[in-house]
PDB file of C-alpha atoms and ligand atoms in Angstrom:
ATOM      1  CA  MET D 142      -1.823 -10.606 -33.256  1.00 41.00           C
ATOM      2  CA  LYS D 143      -3.189  -9.407 -30.004  1.00 47.00           C
ATOM      3  CA  LYS D 144      -5.331 -11.958 -28.196  1.00 51.00           C
ATOM      4  CA  VAL D 145      -8.707 -10.435 -27.318  1.00 53.00           C
ATOM      5  CA  SER D 146     -10.430 -11.804 -24.315  1.00 53.00           C
ATOM      6  CA  GLN D 147     -13.979 -13.208 -24.652  1.00 60.00           C
ATOM      7  CA  GLN D 148     -14.650 -11.701 -21.163  1.00 67.00           C
ATOM      8  CA  ILE D 149     -16.945  -8.819 -20.941  1.00 92.00           C
ATOM      9  CA  SER D 150     -16.435  -7.951 -17.387  1.00 96.00           C
ATOM     10  CA  VAL D 151     -13.449  -8.692 -15.053  1.00 97.00           C
ATOM     11  CA  GLN D 152     -13.290  -7.853 -11.320  1.00 98.00           C
ATOM     12  CA  ALA D 153      -9.983  -7.569  -9.429  1.00 98.00           C
ATOM     13  CA  PHE D 154      -8.926  -7.086  -5.810  1.00 98.00           C
ATOM     14  CA  ALA D 155      -5.917  -5.201  -4.615  1.00 98.00           C
ATOM     15  CA  PRO D 156      -4.840  -5.334  -0.952  1.00 98.00           C
ATOM     16  CA  ALA D 157      -4.111  -2.495   1.429  1.00 97.00           C
ATOM     17  CA  THR D 158      -0.336  -1.993   2.222  1.00 98.00           C
ATOM     18  CA  VAL D 159       2.163  -0.885   4.890  1.00 98.00           C
ATOM     19  CA  ALA D 160       4.973   1.208   3.252  1.00 97.00           C
ATOM     20  CA  ASN D 161       8.308   2.194   4.600  1.00 98.00           C
ATOM     21  CA  VAL D 162       8.286  -0.588   7.338  1.00 98.00           C
ATOM     22  CA  GLY D 163      10.373   1.720   9.732  1.00 97.00           C
ATOM     23  CA  CYS D 164      13.703   2.074   7.993  1.00 98.00           C
ATOM     24  CA  GLY D 165      12.614   1.702   4.300  1.00 98.00           C
ATOM     25  CA  PHE D 166      11.099   4.995   3.422  1.00 97.00           C
ATOM     26  CA  ASP D 167       9.936   4.786  -0.208  1.00 96.00           C
ATOM     27  CA  VAL D 168      11.623   1.657  -0.762  1.00 97.00           C
ATOM     28  CA  LEU D 169       9.947  -1.102   1.390  1.00 98.00           C
ATOM     29  CA  GLY D 170       6.558  -2.267   1.716  1.00 98.00           C
ATOM     30  CA  PHE D 171       4.206  -5.208   2.336  1.00 98.00           C
ATOM     31  CA  ALA D 172       0.745  -6.188   1.737  1.00 98.00           C
ATOM     32  CA  ILE D 173      -1.880  -7.118   4.383  1.00 97.00           C
ATOM     33  CA  GLU D 174      -4.988  -9.373   4.432  1.00 95.00           C
ATOM     34  CA  GLY D 175      -8.466  -7.743   4.655  1.00 89.00           C
ATOM     35  CA  PRO D 176      -8.887  -4.271   3.581  1.00 93.00           C
ATOM     36  CA  GLY D 177      -8.278  -3.341  -0.105  1.00 96.00           C
ATOM     37  CA  ASP D 178     -10.136  -2.074  -3.230  1.00 96.00           C
ATOM     38  CA  LEU D 179     -12.192  -3.903  -5.933  1.00 97.00           C
ATOM     39  CA  VAL D 180     -12.320  -2.491  -9.444  1.00 98.00           C
ATOM     40  CA  THR D 181     -14.645  -4.082 -12.123  1.00 98.00           C
ATOM     41  CA  ALA D 182     -13.654  -3.365 -15.821  1.00 98.00           C
ATOM     42  CA  THR D 183     -16.359  -3.931 -18.410  1.00 97.00           C
ATOM     43  CA  PHE D 184     -16.512  -3.634 -22.095  1.00 96.00           C
ATOM     44  CA  ASP D 185     -18.751  -0.545 -22.790  1.00 94.00           C
ATOM     45  CA  ASP D 186     -21.110   0.415 -25.440  1.00 90.00           C
ATOM     46  CA  GLN D 187     -19.495   3.923 -25.840  1.00 92.00           C
ATOM     47  CA  PRO D 188     -15.921   4.463 -26.897  1.00 96.00           C
ATOM     48  CA  GLY D 189     -13.219   5.505 -24.735  1.00 96.00           C
ATOM     49  CA  LEU D 190     -12.364   4.821 -20.959  1.00 97.00           C
ATOM     50  CA  ARG D 191     -14.740   6.055 -18.392  1.00 96.00           C
ATOM     51  CA  ILE D 192     -15.333   5.691 -14.689  1.00 96.00           C
ATOM     52  CA  ARG D 193     -19.046   4.622 -14.234  1.00 95.00           C
ATOM     53  CA  SER D 194     -19.160   4.519 -10.460  1.00 94.00           C
ATOM     54  CA  VAL D 195     -17.267   4.867  -7.285  1.00 93.00           C
ATOM     55  CA  LYS D 196     -18.665   3.140  -4.374  1.00 91.00           C
ATOM     56  CA  GLY D 197     -17.409   3.984  -0.801  1.00 84.00           C
ATOM     57  CA  GLU D 198     -15.804   7.051   0.658  1.00 73.00           C
ATOM     58  CA  ASN D 199     -18.892   9.075   0.135  1.00 68.00           C
ATOM     59  CA  GLY D 200     -18.437   9.903  -3.460  1.00 68.00           C
ATOM     60  CA  ARG D 201     -15.304  11.919  -2.652  1.00 80.00           C
ATOM     61  CA  LEU D 202     -13.289  10.421  -5.495  1.00 83.00           C
ATOM     62  CA  PRO D 203     -13.521  12.171  -8.987  1.00 85.00           C
ATOM     63  CA  LEU D 204     -15.201  10.279 -11.807  1.00 87.00           C
ATOM     64  CA  GLU D 205     -12.969  11.998 -14.391  1.00 91.00           C
ATOM     65  CA  VAL D 206     -10.452   9.591 -15.709  1.00 90.00           C
ATOM     66  CA  LYS D 207      -7.458  11.911 -15.573  1.00 89.00           C
ATOM     67  CA  LYS D 208      -8.132  12.835 -12.073  1.00 89.00           C
ATOM     68  CA  ASN D 209      -8.573   9.448 -10.583  1.00 91.00           C
ATOM     69  CA  THR D 210      -5.723   7.187  -9.915  1.00 92.00           C
ATOM     70  CA  ALA D 211      -7.547   4.119 -11.083  1.00 95.00           C
ATOM     71  CA  GLY D 212      -8.463   5.868 -14.295  1.00 95.00           C
ATOM     72  CA  LEU D 213      -5.038   7.272 -14.856  1.00 93.00           C
ATOM     73  CA  SER D 214      -3.184   4.055 -14.359  1.00 95.00           C
ATOM     74  CA  ALA D 215      -5.754   2.142 -16.596  1.00 97.00           C
ATOM     75  CA  LEU D 216      -5.353   4.790 -19.371  1.00 96.00           C
ATOM     76  CA  SER D 217      -1.570   4.479 -19.077  1.00 95.00           C
ATOM     77  CA  LEU D 218      -1.812   0.607 -19.601  1.00 97.00           C
ATOM     78  CA  LEU D 219      -4.227   1.019 -22.620  1.00 97.00           C
ATOM     79  CA  HIS D 220      -1.798   3.406 -24.322  1.00 96.00           C
ATOM     80  CA  HIS D 221       1.106   1.217 -23.782  1.00 96.00           C
ATOM     81  CA  THR D 222      -0.679  -1.783 -25.109  1.00 97.00           C
ATOM     82  CA  GLY D 223      -2.001   0.129 -28.191  1.00 97.00           C
ATOM     83  CA  TRP D 224      -5.692  -0.782 -27.352  1.00 96.00           C
ATOM     84  CA  ASP D 225      -8.158   0.750 -29.724  1.00 95.00           C
ATOM     85  CA  LEU D 226     -10.587   2.640 -27.411  1.00 94.00           C
ATOM     86  CA  ASN D 227     -13.178   2.567 -30.063  1.00 94.00           C
ATOM     87  CA  ARG D 228     -14.086  -0.564 -28.065  1.00 94.00           C
ATOM     88  CA  GLY D 229     -14.652   1.322 -24.887  1.00 96.00           C
ATOM     89  CA  ILE D 230     -14.064   0.285 -21.206  1.00 97.00           C
ATOM     90  CA  CYS D 231     -15.826   1.339 -18.135  1.00 97.00           C
ATOM     91  CA  LEU D 232     -14.583   1.029 -14.503  1.00 97.00           C
ATOM     92  CA  ASP D 233     -16.716   0.445 -11.433  1.00 97.00           C
ATOM     93  CA  ILE D 234     -14.568   1.157  -8.342  1.00 96.00           C
ATOM     94  CA  GLU D 235     -15.358  -0.042  -4.783  1.00 95.00           C
ATOM     95  CA  LYS D 236     -13.422   1.485  -1.995  1.00 92.00           C
ATOM     96  CA  ARG D 237     -13.106  -0.924   0.788  1.00 91.00           C
ATOM     97  CA  MET D 238     -10.558   1.051   2.875  1.00 88.00           C
ATOM     98  CA  PRO D 239     -10.438   4.688   3.964  1.00 86.00           C
ATOM     99  CA  LEU D 240      -8.580   7.536   2.066  1.00 88.00           C
ATOM    100  CA  GLY D 241      -5.707   9.155   3.873  1.00 89.00           C
ATOM    101  CA  SER D 242      -5.170   6.216   6.317  1.00 92.00           C
ATOM    102  CA  GLY D 243      -1.626   5.279   5.516  1.00 94.00           C
ATOM    103  CA  LEU D 244      -2.627   1.992   4.081  1.00 96.00           C
ATOM    104  CA  GLY D 245      -2.123   2.659   0.499  1.00 94.00           C
ATOM    105  CA  SER D 246      -5.727   3.568  -0.519  1.00 92.00           C
ATOM    106  CA  SER D 247      -4.773   5.240  -3.873  1.00 91.00           C
ATOM    107  CA  ALA D 248      -2.234   2.434  -4.639  1.00 95.00           C
ATOM    108  CA  ALA D 249      -4.873  -0.258  -4.110  1.00 96.00           C
ATOM    109  CA  SER D 250      -7.129   1.399  -6.626  1.00 95.00           C
ATOM    110  CA  SER D 251      -4.559   1.840  -9.247  1.00 96.00           C
ATOM    111  CA  VAL D 252      -3.408  -1.768  -8.877  1.00 97.00           C
ATOM    112  CA  ALA D 253      -6.872  -3.202  -8.999  1.00 98.00           C
ATOM    113  CA  SER D 254      -7.712  -1.166 -12.063  1.00 97.00           C
ATOM    114  CA  VAL D 255      -4.755  -2.311 -14.140  1.00 98.00           C
ATOM    115  CA  VAL D 256      -5.052  -5.958 -13.166  1.00 98.00           C
ATOM    116  CA  ALA D 257      -8.745  -5.845 -14.034  1.00 98.00           C
ATOM    117  CA  VAL D 258      -8.210  -3.921 -17.369  1.00 98.00           C
ATOM    118  CA  ASN D 259      -5.238  -6.204 -18.291  1.00 98.00           C
ATOM    119  CA  ALA D 260      -7.354  -9.321 -17.899  1.00 97.00           C
ATOM    120  CA  LEU D 261     -10.266  -7.872 -19.797  1.00 97.00           C
ATOM    121  CA  ILE D 262      -8.232  -7.084 -22.946  1.00 96.00           C
ATOM    122  CA  GLY D 263      -6.585 -10.586 -22.929  1.00 96.00           C
ATOM    123  CA  SER D 264      -3.726 -10.440 -20.397  1.00 97.00           C
ATOM    124  CA  PRO D 265      -1.165  -8.959 -22.864  1.00 97.00           C
ATOM    125  CA  LEU D 266       1.071  -8.271 -19.907  1.00 97.00           C
ATOM    126  CA  ALA D 267       2.412 -10.560 -17.060  1.00 96.00           C
ATOM    127  CA  LYS D 268       1.437  -9.233 -13.554  1.00 95.00           C
ATOM    128  CA  GLN D 269       4.899  -7.910 -12.630  1.00 93.00           C
ATOM    129  CA  MET D 270       4.966  -5.869 -15.986  1.00 95.00           C
ATOM    130  CA  LEU D 271       1.927  -3.814 -14.827  1.00 96.00           C
ATOM    131  CA  LEU D 272       4.012  -2.036 -12.131  1.00 95.00           C
ATOM    132  CA  PRO D 273       4.917   1.130 -14.201  1.00 94.00           C
ATOM    133  CA  PHE D 274       1.335   1.973 -14.982  1.00 94.00           C
ATOM    134  CA  THR D 275       0.450   1.836 -11.250  1.00 93.00           C
ATOM    135  CA  VAL D 276       3.337   4.211 -10.437  1.00 90.00           C
ATOM    136  CA  ASP D 277       1.793   6.662 -12.916  1.00 82.00           C
ATOM    137  CA  GLY D 278      -1.450   6.655 -10.717  1.00 80.00           C
ATOM    138  CA  GLU D 279       0.679   7.288  -7.501  1.00 81.00           C
ATOM    139  CA  LEU D 280       2.285  10.248  -9.079  1.00 81.00           C
ATOM    140  CA  ALA D 281      -1.011  11.731  -9.775  1.00 77.00           C
ATOM    141  CA  ALA D 282      -2.324  11.018  -6.204  1.00 74.00           C
ATOM    142  CA  SER D 283       0.668  12.278  -4.064  1.00 74.00           C
ATOM    143  CA  GLY D 284       2.871  14.221  -6.400  1.00 77.00           C
ATOM    144  CA  SER D 285       5.673  11.617  -6.094  1.00 79.00           C
ATOM    145  CA  ALA D 286       6.340   8.454  -8.118  1.00 81.00           C
ATOM    146  CA  HIS D 287       7.214   6.092  -5.239  1.00 87.00           C
ATOM    147  CA  ALA D 288       6.446   2.488  -5.895  1.00 93.00           C
ATOM    148  CA  ASP D 289       6.452   1.007  -2.369  1.00 96.00           C
ATOM    149  CA  ASN D 290       2.700   0.858  -1.904  1.00 96.00           C
ATOM    150  CA  VAL D 291       1.918  -0.200  -5.399  1.00 96.00           C
ATOM    151  CA  ALA D 292       4.607  -2.875  -5.655  1.00 97.00           C
ATOM    152  CA  ALA D 293       3.428  -4.481  -2.494  1.00 98.00           C
ATOM    153  CA  SER D 294      -0.222  -4.402  -3.397  1.00 98.00           C
ATOM    154  CA  LEU D 295       0.338  -6.000  -6.891  1.00 98.00           C
ATOM    155  CA  LEU D 296       2.947  -8.558  -5.904  1.00 98.00           C
ATOM    156  CA  GLY D 297       2.026  -9.191  -2.267  1.00 98.00           C
ATOM    157  CA  GLY D 298       4.640 -10.139   0.480  1.00 98.00           C
ATOM    158  CA  PHE D 299       7.601  -7.830   1.078  1.00 98.00           C
ATOM    159  CA  VAL D 300       9.069  -5.785  -1.747  1.00 98.00           C
ATOM    160  CA  LEU D 301      12.100  -3.801  -2.076  1.00 98.00           C
ATOM    161  CA  VAL D 302      12.035  -1.123  -4.634  1.00 97.00           C
ATOM    162  CA  ARG D 303      15.731  -0.702  -5.781  1.00 96.00           C
ATOM    163  CA  GLU D 304      14.631   1.834  -8.397  1.00 92.00           C
ATOM    164  CA  HIS D 305      11.244   3.603  -9.071  1.00 85.00           C
ATOM    165  CA  HIS D 306      11.825   4.540 -12.718  1.00 83.00           C
ATOM    166  CA  PRO D 307      11.976   2.210 -14.434  1.00 86.00           C
ATOM    167  CA  PRO D 308      10.850  -0.080 -11.568  1.00 88.00           C
ATOM    168  CA  ASP D 309      13.447  -2.544 -10.196  1.00 94.00           C
ATOM    169  CA  VAL D 310      11.507  -4.384  -7.577  1.00 96.00           C
ATOM    170  CA  ILE D 311      12.872  -7.412  -5.425  1.00 97.00           C
ATOM    171  CA  SER D 312      10.402  -9.650  -3.737  1.00 98.00           C
ATOM    172  CA  LEU D 313      11.729 -10.675  -0.322  1.00 98.00           C
ATOM    173  CA  PRO D 314      11.002 -13.803   1.695  1.00 98.00           C
ATOM    174  CA  VAL D 315       8.135 -13.603   4.224  1.00 98.00           C
ATOM    175  CA  PRO D 316       8.953 -15.058   7.832  1.00 97.00           C
ATOM    176  CA  LYS D 317       6.296 -17.656   8.263  1.00 96.00           C
ATOM    177  CA  GLU D 318       5.232 -16.665  11.832  1.00 97.00           C
ATOM    178  CA  LEU D 319       5.017 -12.919  11.147  1.00 98.00           C
ATOM    179  CA  HIS D 320       1.726 -11.149  11.974  1.00 98.00           C
ATOM    180  CA  CYS D 321       0.811  -7.682  11.744  1.00 98.00           C
ATOM    181  CA  THR D 322      -1.356  -5.347  13.894  1.00 98.00           C
ATOM    182  CA  ILE D 323      -2.643  -2.231  12.127  1.00 98.00           C
ATOM    183  CA  ILE D 324      -4.239   0.497  14.206  1.00 98.00           C
ATOM    184  CA  HIS D 325      -5.973   3.199  12.223  1.00 97.00           C
ATOM    185  CA  PRO D 326      -6.886   6.414  14.164  1.00 97.00           C
ATOM    186  CA  HIS D 327      -9.888   8.126  12.694  1.00 96.00           C
ATOM    187  CA  ILE D 328      -8.080  11.163  11.414  1.00 95.00           C
ATOM    188  CA  GLU D 329      -7.079  11.712   7.828  1.00 93.00           C
ATOM    189  CA  ILE D 330      -3.670  12.653   6.604  1.00 93.00           C
ATOM    190  CA  GLU D 331      -2.879  13.397   2.876  1.00 91.00           C
ATOM    191  CA  THR D 332       0.327  11.827   1.681  1.00 90.00           C
ATOM    192  CA  LYS D 333       0.935  15.075  -0.337  1.00 89.00           C
ATOM    193  CA  ASN D 334       0.919  17.047   2.958  1.00 92.00           C
ATOM    194  CA  SER D 335       2.939  14.455   5.076  1.00 93.00           C
ATOM    195  CA  ARG D 336       5.563  14.549   2.367  1.00 93.00           C
ATOM    196  CA  LYS D 337       5.871  18.254   2.371  1.00 93.00           C
ATOM    197  CA  ILE D 338       6.818  18.442   5.988  1.00 94.00           C
ATOM    198  CA  LEU D 339       9.879  16.042   5.590  1.00 95.00           C
ATOM    199  CA  ARG D 340      13.301  17.582   5.613  1.00 93.00           C
ATOM    200  CA  LYS D 341      15.098  17.443   2.349  1.00 93.00           C
ATOM    201  CA  GLN D 342      18.556  16.969   3.923  1.00 95.00           C
ATOM    202  CA  ILE D 343      19.391  14.485   6.774  1.00 95.00           C
ATOM    203  CA  LEU D 344      22.380  14.101   8.985  1.00 96.00           C
ATOM    204  CA  LEU D 345      24.996  11.647   7.854  1.00 97.00           C
ATOM    205  CA  GLU D 346      24.853   9.939  11.182  1.00 97.00           C
ATOM    206  CA  ASN D 347      21.043   9.218  10.793  1.00 97.00           C
ATOM    207  CA  ALA D 348      21.541   8.008   7.247  1.00 97.00           C
ATOM    208  CA  VAL D 349      24.197   5.502   8.450  1.00 97.00           C
ATOM    209  CA  LYS D 350      21.821   4.191  11.151  1.00 97.00           C
ATOM    210  CA  GLN D 351      18.958   3.953   8.473  1.00 98.00           C
ATOM    211  CA  TRP D 352      20.778   2.038   5.879  1.00 97.00           C
ATOM    212  CA  ALA D 353      22.376  -0.249   8.455  1.00 98.00           C
ATOM    213  CA  ASN D 354      18.708  -1.084   9.740  1.00 98.00           C
ATOM    214  CA  LEU D 355      17.324  -1.560   6.211  1.00 98.00           C
ATOM    215  CA  GLY D 356      20.274  -4.025   5.370  1.00 98.00           C
ATOM    216  CA  ALA D 357      19.633  -5.854   8.593  1.00 98.00           C
ATOM    217  CA  LEU D 358      16.031  -6.022   8.044  1.00 98.00           C
ATOM    218  CA  VAL D 359      16.484  -7.558   4.538  1.00 98.00           C
ATOM    219  CA  ALA D 360      18.897 -10.000   6.104  1.00 98.00           C
ATOM    220  CA  ALA D 361      16.334 -10.900   8.952  1.00 98.00           C
ATOM    221  CA  PHE D 362      13.767 -11.734   6.292  1.00 98.00           C
ATOM    222  CA  TYR D 363      16.178 -14.158   4.536  1.00 98.00           C
ATOM    223  CA  GLU D 364      17.336 -15.634   7.732  1.00 98.00           C
ATOM    224  CA  GLU D 365      13.915 -15.524   9.394  1.00 97.00           C
ATOM    225  CA  ASP D 366      15.664 -14.041  12.402  1.00 98.00           C
ATOM    226  CA  TYR D 367      12.891 -12.417  14.443  1.00 98.00           C
ATOM    227  CA  ALA D 368      15.175 -10.855  16.906  1.00 97.00           C
ATOM    228  CA  LEU D 369      17.206  -9.169  14.288  1.00 98.00           C
ATOM    229  CA  LEU D 370      14.052  -8.036  12.668  1.00 98.00           C
ATOM    230  CA  GLY D 371      12.854  -6.398  15.825  1.00 97.00           C
ATOM    231  CA  ARG D 372      16.217  -4.618  16.167  1.00 97.00           C
ATOM    232  CA  ALA D 373      16.041  -3.379  12.533  1.00 98.00           C
ATOM    233  CA  VAL D 374      12.444  -1.971  12.620  1.00 98.00           C
ATOM    234  CA  ARG D 375      13.500   1.536  13.383  1.00 96.00           C
ATOM    235  CA  ASP D 376      13.189   4.852  11.712  1.00 97.00           C
ATOM    236  CA  GLU D 377      15.800   7.448  12.414  1.00 94.00           C
ATOM    237  CA  VAL D 378      14.714   9.832   9.683  1.00 97.00           C
ATOM    238  CA  ILE D 379      10.923  10.019   8.905  1.00 97.00           C
ATOM    239  CA  GLU D 380       9.255   8.877  12.180  1.00 97.00           C
ATOM    240  CA  PRO D 381      10.618  11.853  14.283  1.00 96.00           C
ATOM    241  CA  VAL D 382       9.017  14.295  11.864  1.00 97.00           C
ATOM    242  CA  ARG D 383       5.718  12.660  10.970  1.00 97.00           C
ATOM    243  CA  SER D 384       4.973  11.410  14.575  1.00 97.00           C
ATOM    244  CA  MET D 385       3.917  14.883  15.384  1.00 96.00           C
ATOM    245  CA  LEU D 386       0.921  14.454  13.081  1.00 96.00           C
ATOM    246  CA  ILE D 387      -0.405  11.488  15.032  1.00 97.00           C
ATOM    247  CA  PRO D 388      -1.864  11.923  18.585  1.00 97.00           C
ATOM    248  CA  GLY D 389      -0.616   9.390  21.023  1.00 97.00           C
ATOM    249  CA  PHE D 390       2.006   8.048  18.594  1.00 98.00           C
ATOM    250  CA  TYR D 391       4.837   7.546  21.120  1.00 98.00           C
ATOM    251  CA  GLN D 392       2.385   6.156  23.754  1.00 98.00           C
ATOM    252  CA  MET D 393       0.968   3.639  21.140  1.00 98.00           C
ATOM    253  CA  GLN D 394       4.420   2.606  20.077  1.00 98.00           C
ATOM    254  CA  ALA D 395       5.580   2.123  23.649  1.00 98.00           C
ATOM    255  CA  ALA D 396       2.489   0.128  24.579  1.00 98.00           C
ATOM    256  CA  ALA D 397       3.039  -2.075  21.475  1.00 98.00           C
ATOM    257  CA  LEU D 398       6.705  -2.708  22.344  1.00 98.00           C
ATOM    258  CA  LYS D 399       5.814  -3.402  26.047  1.00 98.00           C
ATOM    259  CA  GLU D 400       3.314  -5.994  24.793  1.00 98.00           C
ATOM    260  CA  GLY D 401       6.006  -7.798  22.917  1.00 97.00           C
ATOM    261  CA  ALA D 402       5.938  -6.272  19.486  1.00 98.00           C
ATOM    262  CA  LEU D 403       9.063  -6.975  17.388  1.00 98.00           C
ATOM    263  CA  GLY D 404       8.852  -3.458  15.973  1.00 98.00           C
ATOM    264  CA  CYS D 405       6.287  -0.775  15.479  1.00 98.00           C
ATOM    265  CA  SER D 406       6.247   2.500  13.505  1.00 98.00           C
ATOM    266  CA  ILE D 407       4.096   4.583  11.127  1.00 98.00           C
ATOM    267  CA  SER D 408       2.274   2.731   8.267  1.00 98.00           C
ATOM    268  CA  GLY D 409       3.033   4.680   5.022  1.00 97.00           C
ATOM    269  CA  SER D 410       2.409   8.428   5.620  1.00 96.00           C
ATOM    270  CA  GLY D 411       0.137   7.783   8.560  1.00 95.00           C
ATOM    271  CA  PRO D 412      -1.880   8.121  10.699  1.00 97.00           C
ATOM    272  CA  SER D 413      -2.169   4.176  10.871  1.00 98.00           C
ATOM    273  CA  LEU D 414       0.584   2.410  12.864  1.00 98.00           C
ATOM    274  CA  PHE D 415       1.738  -1.132  12.236  1.00 98.00           C
ATOM    275  CA  ALA D 416       3.327  -3.514  14.769  1.00 98.00           C
ATOM    276  CA  LEU D 417       4.818  -6.836  13.956  1.00 98.00           C
ATOM    277  CA  SER D 418       4.724 -10.023  16.093  1.00 98.00           C
ATOM    278  CA  ARG D 419       5.073 -13.705  16.019  1.00 97.00           C
ATOM    279  CA  SER D 420       1.492 -14.861  16.580  1.00 97.00           C
ATOM    280  CA  LYS D 421      -2.140 -13.938  16.107  1.00 97.00           C
ATOM    281  CA  SER D 422      -2.929 -13.905  19.818  1.00 97.00           C
ATOM    282  CA  GLN D 423       0.020 -11.612  20.334  1.00 98.00           C
ATOM    283  CA  ALA D 424      -0.916  -9.379  17.437  1.00 98.00           C
ATOM    284  CA  HIS D 425      -4.499  -9.035  18.973  1.00 98.00           C
ATOM    285  CA  ARG D 426      -3.142  -8.147  22.413  1.00 98.00           C
ATOM    286  CA  ILE D 427      -0.768  -5.538  21.043  1.00 98.00           C
ATOM    287  CA  GLY D 428      -3.757  -3.983  19.186  1.00 98.00           C
ATOM    288  CA  MET D 429      -5.932  -3.851  22.326  1.00 98.00           C
ATOM    289  CA  LYS D 430      -3.088  -2.112  24.177  1.00 98.00           C
ATOM    290  CA  MET D 431      -2.607   0.509  21.419  1.00 98.00           C
ATOM    291  CA  GLY D 432      -6.304   0.937  21.279  1.00 98.00           C
ATOM    292  CA  GLU D 433      -6.401   1.854  24.952  1.00 98.00           C
ATOM    293  CA  VAL D 434      -4.090   4.822  24.241  1.00 98.00           C
ATOM    294  CA  LEU D 435      -6.496   6.124  21.654  1.00 98.00           C
ATOM    295  CA  LYS D 436      -9.508   5.534  23.947  1.00 98.00           C
ATOM    296  CA  THR D 437      -7.877   7.926  26.494  1.00 98.00           C
ATOM    297  CA  LEU D 438      -7.467  10.560  23.695  1.00 97.00           C
ATOM    298  CA  ASP D 439     -11.231  10.054  22.720  1.00 97.00           C
ATOM    299  CA  LEU D 440     -10.194   9.033  19.351  1.00 97.00           C
ATOM    300  CA  ASP D 441     -12.152   6.347  17.321  1.00 97.00           C
ATOM    301  CA  PHE D 442     -10.015   3.734  15.548  1.00 97.00           C
ATOM    302  CA  ASP D 443     -10.163   0.459  13.563  1.00 96.00           C
ATOM    303  CA  LEU D 444      -7.877  -2.473  14.229  1.00 97.00           C
ATOM    304  CA  HIS D 445      -6.742  -4.993  11.763  1.00 97.00           C
ATOM    305  CA  ILE D 446      -4.833  -8.189  12.568  1.00 97.00           C
ATOM    306  CA  SER D 447      -3.347 -10.155   9.737  1.00 95.00           C
ATOM    307  CA  LYS D 448      -0.635 -12.382   8.416  1.00 96.00           C
ATOM    308  CA  ILE D 449       1.399 -10.975   5.644  1.00 97.00           C
ATOM    309  CA  ASN D 450      -0.510 -11.133   2.373  1.00 98.00           C
ATOM    310  CA  THR D 451       1.625 -13.076   0.013  1.00 97.00           C
ATOM    311  CA  ILE D 452      -0.722 -13.158  -2.943  1.00 97.00           C
ATOM    312  CA  GLY D 453      -1.092  -9.445  -3.808  1.00 98.00           C
ATOM    313  CA  ALA D 454      -3.603  -8.360  -6.277  1.00 98.00           C
ATOM    314  CA  GLU D 455      -5.698 -10.955  -8.207  1.00 98.00           C
ATOM    315  CA  VAL D 456      -8.692 -11.341 -10.481  1.00 98.00           C
ATOM    316  CA  ILE D 457     -11.520 -12.554  -8.434  1.00 96.00           C
ATOM    317  CA  SER D 458     -14.264 -12.931 -10.954  1.00 94.00           C
ATOM    318  CA  GLU D 459     -14.594 -13.014 -14.801  1.00 93.00           C
ATOM    319  CA  LYS D 460     -17.935 -12.942 -16.668  1.00 90.00           C
TER     320      LYS D 460
HETATM  321  N1  HSE U 670       6.533   5.875   1.011  1.00 59.74           N
HETATM  322  C1  HSE U 670       5.494   6.658   0.916  1.00 59.74           C
HETATM  323  C2  HSE U 670       5.450   7.874   2.035  1.00 59.74           C
HETATM  324  C3  HSE U 670       4.155   5.937   1.239  1.00 59.74           C
HETATM  325  O1  HSE U 670       5.875   7.429   3.123  1.00 59.74           O
HETATM  326  O2  HSE U 670       5.257   9.021   1.840  1.00 59.74           O
HETATM  327  C4  HSE U 670       2.907   6.756   1.193  1.00 59.74           C
HETATM  328  O3  HSE U 670       2.264   6.669   0.006  1.00 59.74           O
END
């Protein structure tokens, strides 16, 4: 018999993420500390699943369950578990990161939602089993069922997505000294659109470079080899196309590398950039230099400096 929680309200947090990490388009991602989304799931006095509120992002996200990634992924989980929606559930979503930033905003909402709902209904599934439902949310948000953001947000650390459907995800070791600088220029890029501009075919010689770098990057994580990591964070396939959407991209990348970044590329589908380095102070200096480029372009931005978040999504309160 299914264990039903005594809790009436559960709040979960899911962190922002960096997808692709240069050479791993759609298959590699990591979670960062700081930005993320909060979702509270509460037993409701009306049957069904509803979204009661969305805080943040100026009410731009729909309250309709089937049009909202957090709603869709929760619904998918509830159907899978056979939950009787005569005992209704409502969701309150708090966006603590901007939409269209390249930091996995829709993924964080989906992940926080399934983690909260799963805990509310008595945790029928272990955390890693929640991934397929979050991929459903991603499909609705971007028209593509990639799992790199959702897997990193759910599990934390670096994740390699060998297969999206059904998900086969490998958690990779996180080199201890690694720090990340994120610069988010204040422009918005919809993932759907930045996927549309990608070429469907690539040159074999670029593919060879890309998979050589991806293999090398995975080896660098296991070996804690920062020099190899730096050589491997390259993107021969996606960055040359998407960089045209980001003002000052190559100047920011050059500034980061000059300041000693191990590697620097586009975070997810942009416009944010990430740079990896070995200390907090260096990560900070890199951010300042990248920011100088955006100042010359009169573009506002946010900076985030963090270690790699190895925890991923978690329940933060139960009442
Ligand atoms: N891998 C995805 C992309 C992440 O680059 O389009 C964005 O959701």
